[in-house]
C-alpha cells in the first residue's frame, strides 16, 4: 500500500493498525501487506527517519517532487528540474536525506516521477542524479520512460563485470586454497572486505537487471 503525503510516524502507525485489523478479519497473514511511504512536503522530510522506522511494514521511502516543490514555495513549474538561478542542485539534500533514512531502516529508496513524459532525455538526466546517490529506481509515468529508467539504474556492463570479478577474486583469496588473505591485489587495485561490500551493491543491481557477465575470474597459477 502506497501512503501519500506522509508527515508523521503516527500516520504510518495508523495505517499499520488499520491493515492489521483488515488482515485479522479477513484471515490473512498479519503483517504481510507492506507499506510504501511517500515524502511530499517539508514536515514529512523533517520526520523522514521516524517515518522509516514507524512500522515493520515499511518497504520503501519515495520522494514526491511536485507536492514537495509546492510545499517549499519553489518558483518552478518543471518538476524535478534544476533552476538556472540556483548555483547547485536544490534537490540534493532532499534526496540524500530520504536515502539516508531508507538505508538506515534497510528499505528501498525510490525517486519520484518526471512529468514531461515526452522528454526522455530530460527524464534520463534527472534520474542519473538519484541513481548516482544510490537510489533503487524511479517512478515512470509513461511506457516511453521505462527503458531509460532501466538503463540508468542498472550498472554499466564494465562496472558489473568488474564487480563480479572482485567478488570472485576476493572469495578465492580468502579461502584456504587462496591463502586466507584479507587484502590482496587484483591487477593494480587493492581489494579487501570494503571492496567486497561495494562490489556486492553493483553486482546485485546488475543481477536484478538480468545482466550477464562477459568475463570470468581465473585463480593465479601455482
Short mmCIF file of C-alpha atoms in Angstrom, two decimals:
data_model
loop_
_atom_site.label_atom_id
_atom_site.label_comp_id
_atom_site.label_asym_id
_atom_site.label_seq_id
_atom_site.Cartn_x
_atom_site.Cartn_y
_atom_site.Cartn_z
CA UNK A 1 0.00 0.00 0.00
CA UNK A 2 1.43 3.37 -1.01
CA UNK A 3 0.72 6.04 1.62
CA UNK A 4 0.99 9.52 0.03
CA UNK A 5 1.92 12.79 1.74
CA UNK A 6 3.22 11.12 4.92
CA UNK A 7 4.09 13.75 7.51
CA UNK A 8 4.49 11.88 10.80
CA UNK A 9 5.25 8.42 12.14
CA UNK A 10 1.75 8.37 13.67
CA UNK A 11 0.19 8.34 10.20
CA UNK A 12 2.16 5.21 9.32
CA UNK A 13 1.21 3.61 12.63
CA UNK A 14 -2.46 4.36 11.94
CA UNK A 15 -2.23 2.59 8.58
CA UNK A 16 -0.39 -0.31 10.20
CA UNK A 17 -3.23 -0.71 12.72
CA UNK A 18 -5.88 -0.49 10.00
CA UNK A 19 -4.13 -3.11 7.87
CA UNK A 20 -3.73 -5.38 10.90
CA UNK A 21 -7.47 -5.17 11.58
CA UNK A 22 -8.27 -5.97 7.95
CA UNK A 23 -5.86 -8.91 7.91
CA UNK A 24 -7.28 -10.33 11.14
CA UNK A 25 -10.90 -10.00 9.98
CA UNK A 26 -10.17 -11.48 6.53
CA UNK A 27 -7.96 -14.26 7.85
CA UNK A 28 -4.83 -13.01 6.08
CA UNK A 29 -1.31 -13.33 7.40
CA UNK A 30 -0.80 -10.42 9.79
CA UNK A 31 1.96 -8.11 8.62
CA UNK A 32 2.11 -9.44 5.08
CA UNK A 33 0.88 -6.21 3.46
CA UNK A 34 3.76 -3.79 3.05
CA UNK A 35 3.70 0.00 3.11
CA UNK A 36 5.47 2.48 0.84
CA UNK A 37 5.71 5.95 2.38
CA UNK A 38 5.88 8.94 0.06
CA UNK A 39 7.58 12.11 1.33
CA UNK A 40 5.91 15.11 -0.30
CA UNK A 41 6.28 18.12 1.97
CA UNK A 42 8.52 19.88 4.46
CA UNK A 43 7.09 18.22 7.56
CA UNK A 44 7.42 14.78 6.03
CA UNK A 45 11.07 15.41 5.19
CA UNK A 46 11.74 16.68 8.71
CA UNK A 47 10.31 13.43 10.11
CA UNK A 48 11.53 11.03 7.45
CA UNK A 49 13.73 8.93 9.76
CA UNK A 50 10.92 8.47 12.28
CA UNK A 51 8.58 7.60 9.39
CA UNK A 52 11.04 4.99 8.09
CA UNK A 53 11.12 3.27 11.50
CA UNK A 54 7.41 3.72 12.29
CA UNK A 55 6.34 0.21 11.28
CA UNK A 56 7.88 -3.12 10.26
CA UNK A 57 5.59 -2.92 7.23
CA UNK A 58 7.66 -0.10 5.69
CA UNK A 59 9.29 -1.39 2.50
CA UNK A 60 10.04 1.78 0.55
CA UNK A 61 10.53 5.50 1.03
CA UNK A 62 9.53 7.52 -2.05
CA UNK A 63 10.23 11.14 -2.96
CA UNK A 64 7.23 13.06 -4.30
CA UNK A 65 8.78 16.08 -6.04
CA UNK A 66 5.74 18.01 -7.29
CA UNK A 67 3.92 18.47 -3.99
CA UNK A 68 7.26 18.91 -2.25
CA UNK A 69 8.14 21.83 -4.54
CA UNK A 70 4.78 23.43 -3.79
CA UNK A 71 5.30 22.86 -0.06
CA UNK A 72 8.63 24.69 -0.21
CA UNK A 73 7.31 27.54 -2.43
CA UNK A 74 9.85 26.71 -5.14
CA UNK A 75 9.36 29.10 -8.10
CA UNK A 76 9.22 26.46 -10.85
CA UNK A 77 6.62 24.59 -12.85
CA UNK A 78 9.01 21.89 -14.13
CA UNK A 79 9.01 19.04 -11.63
CA UNK A 80 12.46 17.94 -10.54
CA UNK A 81 14.38 20.18 -12.95
CA UNK A 82 17.30 22.37 -11.93
CA UNK A 83 16.76 26.11 -11.53
CA UNK A 84 19.27 28.16 -13.57
CA UNK A 85 19.15 30.86 -10.89
CA UNK A 86 20.36 28.45 -8.19
CA UNK A 87 24.08 27.57 -8.21
CA UNK A 88 23.65 23.89 -7.45
CA UNK A 89 21.08 21.13 -7.17
CA UNK A 90 18.18 22.20 -4.89
CA UNK A 91 17.07 18.56 -4.55
CA UNK A 92 20.38 17.04 -3.46
CA UNK A 93 19.75 17.48 0.25
CA UNK A 94 16.19 16.18 -0.06
CA UNK A 95 17.22 13.09 -2.00
CA UNK A 96 20.13 12.35 0.30
CA UNK A 97 18.09 12.74 3.49
CA UNK A 98 15.42 10.34 2.18
CA UNK A 99 18.13 7.91 1.08
CA UNK A 100 19.84 8.09 4.48
CA UNK A 101 16.60 7.24 6.28
CA UNK A 102 15.81 4.40 3.88
CA UNK A 103 19.27 2.85 4.20
CA UNK A 104 19.27 3.23 7.99
CA UNK A 105 15.98 1.29 8.00
CA UNK A 106 17.21 -1.18 5.36
CA UNK A 107 14.49 -0.48 2.77
CA UNK A 108 14.27 0.79 -0.81
CA UNK A 109 14.63 4.45 -1.78
CA UNK A 110 12.69 5.42 -4.91
CA UNK A 111 12.83 8.74 -6.76
CA UNK A 112 9.55 10.32 -7.82
CA UNK A 113 8.07 10.99 -11.26
CA UNK A 114 9.18 13.35 -14.03
CA UNK A 115 6.12 14.94 -15.62
CA UNK A 116 7.50 15.95 -19.04
CA UNK A 117 6.81 12.46 -20.35
CA UNK A 118 7.82 13.17 -23.97
CA UNK A 119 11.26 14.46 -22.98
CA UNK A 120 13.01 11.16 -22.33
CA UNK A 121 16.48 12.71 -22.34
CA UNK A 122 15.47 15.12 -19.59
CA UNK A 123 13.99 12.19 -17.65
CA UNK A 124 17.28 10.34 -18.04
CA UNK A 125 19.24 13.36 -16.80
CA UNK A 126 17.09 13.75 -13.69
CA UNK A 127 17.21 10.01 -12.99
CA UNK A 128 21.00 9.93 -13.18
CA UNK A 129 21.20 12.25 -10.16
CA UNK A 130 19.36 9.92 -7.81
CA UNK A 131 20.95 6.83 -9.36
CA UNK A 132 24.40 8.28 -8.61
CA UNK A 133 23.43 8.68 -4.96
CA UNK A 134 22.34 5.04 -4.73
CA UNK A 135 18.57 5.13 -5.29
CA UNK A 136 16.96 1.84 -6.29
CA UNK A 137 14.74 3.27 -9.00
CA UNK A 138 12.37 5.98 -10.15
CA UNK A 139 8.67 6.17 -10.89
CA UNK A 140 7.68 6.21 -14.55
CA UNK A 141 4.51 7.82 -15.90
CA UNK A 142 4.70 6.59 -19.49
CA UNK A 143 5.96 3.43 -21.24
CA UNK A 144 8.49 5.61 -23.05
CA UNK A 145 10.31 6.22 -19.77
CA UNK A 146 10.75 2.54 -18.88
CA UNK A 147 13.80 1.74 -20.99
CA UNK A 148 15.55 4.91 -19.84
CA UNK A 149 14.88 4.06 -16.18
CA UNK A 150 16.15 0.51 -16.58
CA UNK A 151 19.27 1.81 -18.29
CA UNK A 152 20.03 4.48 -15.70
CA UNK A 153 19.51 2.36 -12.57
CA UNK A 154 21.39 -0.67 -13.90
CA UNK A 155 25.22 -0.56 -13.75
CA UNK A 156 27.32 -0.19 -16.88
CA UNK A 157 28.46 -3.50 -18.30
CA UNK A 158 32.12 -2.85 -17.46
CA UNK A 159 31.24 -1.94 -13.87
CA UNK A 160 29.09 -5.04 -13.48
CA UNK A 161 31.83 -7.27 -14.88
CA UNK A 162 34.41 -5.71 -12.57
CA UNK A 163 32.15 -6.09 -9.53
CA UNK A 164 31.66 -9.79 -10.23
CA UNK A 165 35.40 -10.17 -10.75
CA UNK A 166 36.11 -8.54 -7.37
CA UNK A 167 33.65 -10.87 -5.65
CA UNK A 168 35.14 -14.00 -7.23
CA UNK A 169 38.72 -12.89 -6.62
CA UNK A 170 38.11 -11.95 -3.01
CA UNK A 171 36.21 -15.15 -2.31
CA UNK A 172 39.12 -17.20 -3.68
CA UNK A 173 41.86 -15.28 -1.89
CA UNK A 174 40.04 -15.51 1.47
CA UNK A 175 39.60 -19.29 1.06
CA UNK A 176 42.01 -21.99 2.22
CA UNK A 177 43.09 -22.56 -1.36
CA UNK A 178 43.75 -18.86 -1.89
CA UNK A 179 45.77 -18.40 1.28
CA UNK A 180 43.18 -16.92 3.68
CA UNK A 181 44.26 -13.37 2.89
CA UNK A 182 42.05 -10.42 3.74
CA UNK A 183 43.63 -7.86 1.41
CA UNK A 184 45.09 -8.69 -1.99
CA UNK A 185 45.96 -7.14 -5.32
CA UNK A 186 43.64 -7.51 -8.30
CA UNK A 187 45.72 -6.14 -11.12
CA UNK A 188 46.73 -2.66 -9.97
CA UNK A 189 43.91 -2.46 -7.41
CA UNK A 190 43.95 -3.49 -3.77
CA UNK A 191 40.74 -5.24 -2.72
CA UNK A 192 39.55 -6.05 0.79
CA UNK A 193 36.31 -6.53 2.73
CA UNK A 194 35.19 -2.97 1.97
CA UNK A 195 35.77 -3.66 -1.73
CA UNK A 196 33.61 -6.77 -1.44
CA UNK A 197 30.74 -4.80 0.10
CA UNK A 198 30.90 -2.16 -2.64
CA UNK A 199 31.05 -4.85 -5.32
CA UNK A 200 28.01 -6.60 -3.82
CA UNK A 201 25.97 -3.43 -4.43
CA UNK A 202 26.94 -3.17 -8.10
CA UNK A 203 26.66 -6.90 -8.74
CA UNK A 204 23.27 -7.02 -7.05
CA UNK A 205 21.92 -4.24 -9.24
CA UNK A 206 23.29 -5.96 -12.35
CA UNK A 207 21.77 -9.31 -11.44
CA UNK A 208 18.42 -7.67 -10.71
CA UNK A 209 18.58 -6.10 -14.18
CA UNK A 210 19.25 -9.51 -15.75
CA UNK A 211 22.77 -8.65 -16.89
CA UNK A 212 25.21 -11.37 -17.92
CA UNK A 213 28.91 -11.11 -17.16
CA UNK A 214 31.34 -11.19 -20.05
CA UNK A 215 34.49 -12.35 -18.21
CA UNK A 216 35.28 -14.97 -15.58
CA UNK A 217 37.83 -15.00 -12.74
CA UNK A 218 40.81 -17.27 -13.18
CA UNK A 219 42.78 -18.08 -9.98
CA UNK A 220 46.52 -17.37 -10.22
CA UNK A 221 48.59 -20.33 -11.41
CA UNK A 222 50.64 -22.13 -8.78
#
